Tab-separated table of N, CA and C in Angstrom:
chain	number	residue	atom	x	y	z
A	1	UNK	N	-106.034	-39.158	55.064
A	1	UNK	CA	-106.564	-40.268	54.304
A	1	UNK	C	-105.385	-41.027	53.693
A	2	UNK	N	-105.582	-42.647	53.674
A	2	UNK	CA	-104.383	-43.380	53.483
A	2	UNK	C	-104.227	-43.001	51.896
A	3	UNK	N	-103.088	-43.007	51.322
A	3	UNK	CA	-103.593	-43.244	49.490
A	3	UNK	C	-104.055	-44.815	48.967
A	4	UNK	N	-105.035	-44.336	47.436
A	4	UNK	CA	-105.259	-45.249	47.186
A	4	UNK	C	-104.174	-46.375	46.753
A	5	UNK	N	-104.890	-47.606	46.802
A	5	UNK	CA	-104.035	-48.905	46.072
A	5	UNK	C	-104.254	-48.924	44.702
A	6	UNK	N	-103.237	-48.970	43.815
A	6	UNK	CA	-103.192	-49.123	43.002
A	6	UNK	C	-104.265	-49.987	42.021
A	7	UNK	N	-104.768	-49.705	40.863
A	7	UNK	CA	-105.567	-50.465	40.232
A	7	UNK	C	-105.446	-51.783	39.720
A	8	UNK	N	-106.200	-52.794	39.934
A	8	UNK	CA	-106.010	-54.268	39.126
A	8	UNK	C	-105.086	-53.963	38.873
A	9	UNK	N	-105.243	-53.436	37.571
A	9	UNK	CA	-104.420	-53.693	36.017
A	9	UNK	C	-102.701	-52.913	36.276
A	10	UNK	N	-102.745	-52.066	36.966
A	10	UNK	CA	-101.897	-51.209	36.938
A	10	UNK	C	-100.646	-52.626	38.049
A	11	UNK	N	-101.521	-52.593	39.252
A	11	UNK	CA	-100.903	-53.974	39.664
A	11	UNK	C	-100.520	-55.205	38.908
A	12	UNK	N	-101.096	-55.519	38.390
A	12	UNK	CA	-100.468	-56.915	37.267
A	12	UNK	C	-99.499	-56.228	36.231
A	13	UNK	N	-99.877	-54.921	35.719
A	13	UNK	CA	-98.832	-54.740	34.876
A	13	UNK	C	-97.093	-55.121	35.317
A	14	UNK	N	-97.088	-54.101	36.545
A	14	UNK	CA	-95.717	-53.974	37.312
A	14	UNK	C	-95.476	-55.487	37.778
A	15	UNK	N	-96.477	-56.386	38.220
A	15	UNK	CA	-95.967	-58.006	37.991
A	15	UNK	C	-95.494	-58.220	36.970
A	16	UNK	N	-96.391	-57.925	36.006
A	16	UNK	CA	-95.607	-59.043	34.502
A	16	UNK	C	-94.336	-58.615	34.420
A	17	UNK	N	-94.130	-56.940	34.395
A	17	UNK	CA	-92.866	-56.491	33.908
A	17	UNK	C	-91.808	-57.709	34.791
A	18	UNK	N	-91.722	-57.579	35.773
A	18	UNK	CA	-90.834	-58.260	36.624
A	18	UNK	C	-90.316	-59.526	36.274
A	19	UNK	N	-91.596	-59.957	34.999
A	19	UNK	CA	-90.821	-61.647	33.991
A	19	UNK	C	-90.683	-62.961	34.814
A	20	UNK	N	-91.675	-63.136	36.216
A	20	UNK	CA	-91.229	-64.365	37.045
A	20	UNK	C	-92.495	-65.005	37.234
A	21	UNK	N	-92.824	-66.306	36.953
A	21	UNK	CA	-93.630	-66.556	36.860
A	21	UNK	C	-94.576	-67.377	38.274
A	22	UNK	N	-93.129	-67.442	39.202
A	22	UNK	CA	-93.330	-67.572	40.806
A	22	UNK	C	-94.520	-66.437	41.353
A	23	UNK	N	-93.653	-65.043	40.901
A	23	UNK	CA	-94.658	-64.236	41.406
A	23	UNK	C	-96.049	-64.028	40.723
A	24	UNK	N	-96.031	-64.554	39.464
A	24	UNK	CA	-97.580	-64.071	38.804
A	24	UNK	C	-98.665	-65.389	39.839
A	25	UNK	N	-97.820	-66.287	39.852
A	25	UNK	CA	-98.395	-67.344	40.984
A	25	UNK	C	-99.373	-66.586	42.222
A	26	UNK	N	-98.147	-65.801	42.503
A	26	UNK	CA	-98.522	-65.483	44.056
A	26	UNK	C	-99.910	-64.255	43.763
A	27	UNK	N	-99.171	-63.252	42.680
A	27	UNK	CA	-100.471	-62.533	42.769
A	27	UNK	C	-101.829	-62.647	41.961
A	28	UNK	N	-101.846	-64.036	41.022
A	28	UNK	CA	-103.059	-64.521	41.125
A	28	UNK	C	-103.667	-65.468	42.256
A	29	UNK	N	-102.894	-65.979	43.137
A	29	UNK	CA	-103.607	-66.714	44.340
A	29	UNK	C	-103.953	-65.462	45.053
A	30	UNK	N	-103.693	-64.315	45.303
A	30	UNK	CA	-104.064	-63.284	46.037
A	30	UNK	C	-105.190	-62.816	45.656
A	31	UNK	N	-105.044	-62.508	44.266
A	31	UNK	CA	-106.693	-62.074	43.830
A	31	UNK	C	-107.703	-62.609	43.789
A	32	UNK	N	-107.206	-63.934	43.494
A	32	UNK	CA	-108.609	-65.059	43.448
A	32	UNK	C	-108.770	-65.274	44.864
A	33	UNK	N	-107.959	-64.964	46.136
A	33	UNK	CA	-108.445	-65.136	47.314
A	33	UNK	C	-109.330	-64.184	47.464
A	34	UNK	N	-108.900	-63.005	47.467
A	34	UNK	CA	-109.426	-61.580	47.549
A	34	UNK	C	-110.938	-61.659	47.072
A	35	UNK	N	-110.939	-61.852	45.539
A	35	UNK	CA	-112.107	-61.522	44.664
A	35	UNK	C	-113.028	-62.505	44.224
A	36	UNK	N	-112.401	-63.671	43.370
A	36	UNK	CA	-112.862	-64.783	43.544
A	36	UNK	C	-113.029	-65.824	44.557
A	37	UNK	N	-113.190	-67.072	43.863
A	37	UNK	CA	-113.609	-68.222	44.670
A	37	UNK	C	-113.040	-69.334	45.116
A	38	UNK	N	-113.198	-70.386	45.396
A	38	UNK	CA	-112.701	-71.354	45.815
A	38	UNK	C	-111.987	-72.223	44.396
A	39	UNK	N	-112.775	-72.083	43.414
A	39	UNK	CA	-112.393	-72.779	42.341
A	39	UNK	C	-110.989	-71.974	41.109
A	40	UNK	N	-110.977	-70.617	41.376
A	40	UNK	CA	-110.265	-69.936	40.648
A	40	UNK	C	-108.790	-69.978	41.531
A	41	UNK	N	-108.831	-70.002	43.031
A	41	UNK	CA	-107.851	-70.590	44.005
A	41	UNK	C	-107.560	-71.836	43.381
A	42	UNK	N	-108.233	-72.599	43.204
A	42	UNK	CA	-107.761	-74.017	43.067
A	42	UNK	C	-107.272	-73.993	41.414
A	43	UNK	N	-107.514	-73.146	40.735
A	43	UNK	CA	-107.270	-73.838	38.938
A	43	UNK	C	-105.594	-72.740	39.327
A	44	UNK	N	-105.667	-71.871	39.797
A	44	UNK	CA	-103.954	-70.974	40.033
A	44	UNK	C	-103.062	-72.032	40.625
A	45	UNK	N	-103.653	-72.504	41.964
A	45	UNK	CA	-102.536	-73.692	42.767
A	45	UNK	C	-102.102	-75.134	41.767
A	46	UNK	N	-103.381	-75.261	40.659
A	46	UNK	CA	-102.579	-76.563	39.894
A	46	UNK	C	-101.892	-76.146	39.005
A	47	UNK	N	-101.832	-74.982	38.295
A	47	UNK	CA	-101.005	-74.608	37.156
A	47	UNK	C	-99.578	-75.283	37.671
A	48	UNK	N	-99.309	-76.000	36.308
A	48	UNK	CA	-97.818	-76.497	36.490
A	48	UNK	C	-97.078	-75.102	36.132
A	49	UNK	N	-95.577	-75.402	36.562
A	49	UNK	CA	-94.552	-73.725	36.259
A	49	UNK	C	-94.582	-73.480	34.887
A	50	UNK	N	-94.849	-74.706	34.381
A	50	UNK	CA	-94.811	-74.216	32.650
A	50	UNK	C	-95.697	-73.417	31.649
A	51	UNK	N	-97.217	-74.257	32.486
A	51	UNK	CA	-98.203	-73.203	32.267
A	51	UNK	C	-97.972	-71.701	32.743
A	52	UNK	N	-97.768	-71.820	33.881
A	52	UNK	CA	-97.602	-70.549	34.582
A	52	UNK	C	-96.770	-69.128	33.796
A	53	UNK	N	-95.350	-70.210	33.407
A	53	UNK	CA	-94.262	-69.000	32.074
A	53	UNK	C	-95.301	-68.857	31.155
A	54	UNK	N	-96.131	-69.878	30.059
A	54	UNK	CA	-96.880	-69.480	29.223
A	54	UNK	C	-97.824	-68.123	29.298
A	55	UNK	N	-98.330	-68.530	30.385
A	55	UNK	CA	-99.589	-67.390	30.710
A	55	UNK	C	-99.377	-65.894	30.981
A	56	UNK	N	-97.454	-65.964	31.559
A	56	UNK	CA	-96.874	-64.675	31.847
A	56	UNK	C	-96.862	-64.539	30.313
A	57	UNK	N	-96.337	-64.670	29.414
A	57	UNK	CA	-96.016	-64.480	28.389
A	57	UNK	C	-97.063	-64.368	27.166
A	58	UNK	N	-97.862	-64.836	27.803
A	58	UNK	CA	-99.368	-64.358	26.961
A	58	UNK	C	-99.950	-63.267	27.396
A	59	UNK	N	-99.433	-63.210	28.438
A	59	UNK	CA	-100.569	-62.010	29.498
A	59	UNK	C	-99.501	-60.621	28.649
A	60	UNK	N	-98.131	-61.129	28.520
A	60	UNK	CA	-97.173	-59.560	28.211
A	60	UNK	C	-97.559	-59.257	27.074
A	61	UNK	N	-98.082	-60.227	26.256
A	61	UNK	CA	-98.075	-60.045	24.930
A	61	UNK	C	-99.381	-59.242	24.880
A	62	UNK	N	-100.838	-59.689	25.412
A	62	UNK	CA	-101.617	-59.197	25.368
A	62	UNK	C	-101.884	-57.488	25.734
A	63	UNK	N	-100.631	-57.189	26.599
A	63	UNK	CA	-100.913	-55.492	26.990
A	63	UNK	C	-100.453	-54.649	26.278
A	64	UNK	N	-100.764	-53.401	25.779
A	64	UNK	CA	-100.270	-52.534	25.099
A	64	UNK	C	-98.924	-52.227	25.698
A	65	UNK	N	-99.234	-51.431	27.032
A	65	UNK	CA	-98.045	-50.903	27.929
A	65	UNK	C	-97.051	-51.415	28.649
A	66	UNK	N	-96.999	-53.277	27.795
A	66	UNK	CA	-96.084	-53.907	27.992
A	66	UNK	C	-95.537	-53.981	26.517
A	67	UNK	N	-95.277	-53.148	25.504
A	67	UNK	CA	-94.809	-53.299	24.609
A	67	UNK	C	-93.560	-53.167	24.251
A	68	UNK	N	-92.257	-52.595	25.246
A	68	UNK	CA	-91.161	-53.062	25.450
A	68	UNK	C	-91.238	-54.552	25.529
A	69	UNK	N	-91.577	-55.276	26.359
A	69	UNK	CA	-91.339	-56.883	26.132
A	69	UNK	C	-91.857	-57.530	25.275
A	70	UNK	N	-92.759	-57.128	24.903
A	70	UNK	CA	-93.469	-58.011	23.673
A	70	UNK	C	-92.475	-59.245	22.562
A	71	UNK	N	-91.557	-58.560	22.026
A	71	UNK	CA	-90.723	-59.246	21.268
A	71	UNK	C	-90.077	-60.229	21.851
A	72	UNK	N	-89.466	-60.480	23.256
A	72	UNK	CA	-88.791	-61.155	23.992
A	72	UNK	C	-89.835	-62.249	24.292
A	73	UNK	N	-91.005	-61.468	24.518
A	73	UNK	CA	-92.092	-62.984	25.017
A	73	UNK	C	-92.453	-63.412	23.551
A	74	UNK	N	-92.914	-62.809	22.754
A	74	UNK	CA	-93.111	-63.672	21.257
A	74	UNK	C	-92.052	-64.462	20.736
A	75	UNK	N	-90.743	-64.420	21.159
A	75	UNK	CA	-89.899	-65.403	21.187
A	75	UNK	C	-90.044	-66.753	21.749
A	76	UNK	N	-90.318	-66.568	23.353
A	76	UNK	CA	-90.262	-67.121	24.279
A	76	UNK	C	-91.611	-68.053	23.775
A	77	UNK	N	-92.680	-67.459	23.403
A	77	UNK	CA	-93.658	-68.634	22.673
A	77	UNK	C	-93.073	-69.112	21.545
A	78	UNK	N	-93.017	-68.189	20.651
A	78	UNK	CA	-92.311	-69.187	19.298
A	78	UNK	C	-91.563	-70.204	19.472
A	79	UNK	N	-90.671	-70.003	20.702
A	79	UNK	CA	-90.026	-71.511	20.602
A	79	UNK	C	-90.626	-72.623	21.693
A	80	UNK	N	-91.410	-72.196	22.065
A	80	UNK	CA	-92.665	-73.053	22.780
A	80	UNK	C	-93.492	-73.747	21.877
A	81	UNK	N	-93.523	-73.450	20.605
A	81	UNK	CA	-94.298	-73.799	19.862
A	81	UNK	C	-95.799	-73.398	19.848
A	82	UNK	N	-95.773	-71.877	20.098
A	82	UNK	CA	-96.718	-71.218	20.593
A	82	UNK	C	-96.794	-69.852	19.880
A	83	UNK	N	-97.614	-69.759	18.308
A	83	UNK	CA	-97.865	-68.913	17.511
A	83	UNK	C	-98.214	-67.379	17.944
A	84	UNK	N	-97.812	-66.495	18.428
A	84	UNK	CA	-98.601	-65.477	19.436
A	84	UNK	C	-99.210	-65.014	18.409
A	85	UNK	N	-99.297	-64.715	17.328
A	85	UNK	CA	-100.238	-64.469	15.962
A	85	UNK	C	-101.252	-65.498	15.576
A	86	UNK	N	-100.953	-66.006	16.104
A	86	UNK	CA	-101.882	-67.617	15.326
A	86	UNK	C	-103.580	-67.443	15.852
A	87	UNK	N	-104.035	-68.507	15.100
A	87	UNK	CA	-105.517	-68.295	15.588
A	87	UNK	C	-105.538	-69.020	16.831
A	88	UNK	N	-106.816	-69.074	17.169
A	88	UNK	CA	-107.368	-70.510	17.948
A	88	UNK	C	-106.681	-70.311	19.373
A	89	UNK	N	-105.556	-71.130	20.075
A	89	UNK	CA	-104.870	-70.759	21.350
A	89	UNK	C	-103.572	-70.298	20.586
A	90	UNK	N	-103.016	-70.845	19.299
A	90	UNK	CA	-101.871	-69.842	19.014
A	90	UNK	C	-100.904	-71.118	18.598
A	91	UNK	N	-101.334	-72.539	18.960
A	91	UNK	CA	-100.235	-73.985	18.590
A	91	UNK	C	-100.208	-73.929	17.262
A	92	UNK	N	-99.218	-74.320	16.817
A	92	UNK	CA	-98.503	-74.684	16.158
A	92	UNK	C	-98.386	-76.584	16.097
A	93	UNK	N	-99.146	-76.900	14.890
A	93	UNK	CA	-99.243	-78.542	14.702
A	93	UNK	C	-97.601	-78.410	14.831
């Protein structure tokens, strides 16, 4: 029997670690091919690269077992102007 593939989460984790936001590209167009739809394909392919760093960096912040990076990406928003404590999406007027 082949072994299993790794889980979602366990898969995106070992993406985020990697910090590139090319590849979080690639392996959300994979999943939304895979799992989702036509429209979750299409909202991944318009993300500009900037969104794209944001979302890595929200996504690191959000995991426990990315808590080595945490501080580096709460930087990386703070000077985005992007509260990772804050309410609401986290801006900063």
């Amino acid at each position: 029997m082949p072994p299993r593939e790794p889980s979602y989460a366990a898969q995106l984790g070992a993406m985020l670690r990697k910090r590139d936001a090319l590849a979080l590209r690639a392996f959300l167009l994979r999943s939304a091919e895979r799992f989702g739809d036509a429209k979750q394909v299409t909202d991944v392919e318009h993300k500009s690269p900037e969104e794209l760093e944001e979302l890595l960096h929200r996504m690191i912040v959000a995991r426990p077992d990315l808590a080595d990076l945490h501080r580096t990406s709460r930087e990386w928003l703070f000077r985005h102007g992007i509260d990772p404590f804050g309410e609401d999406d986290g801006r900063r007027n």
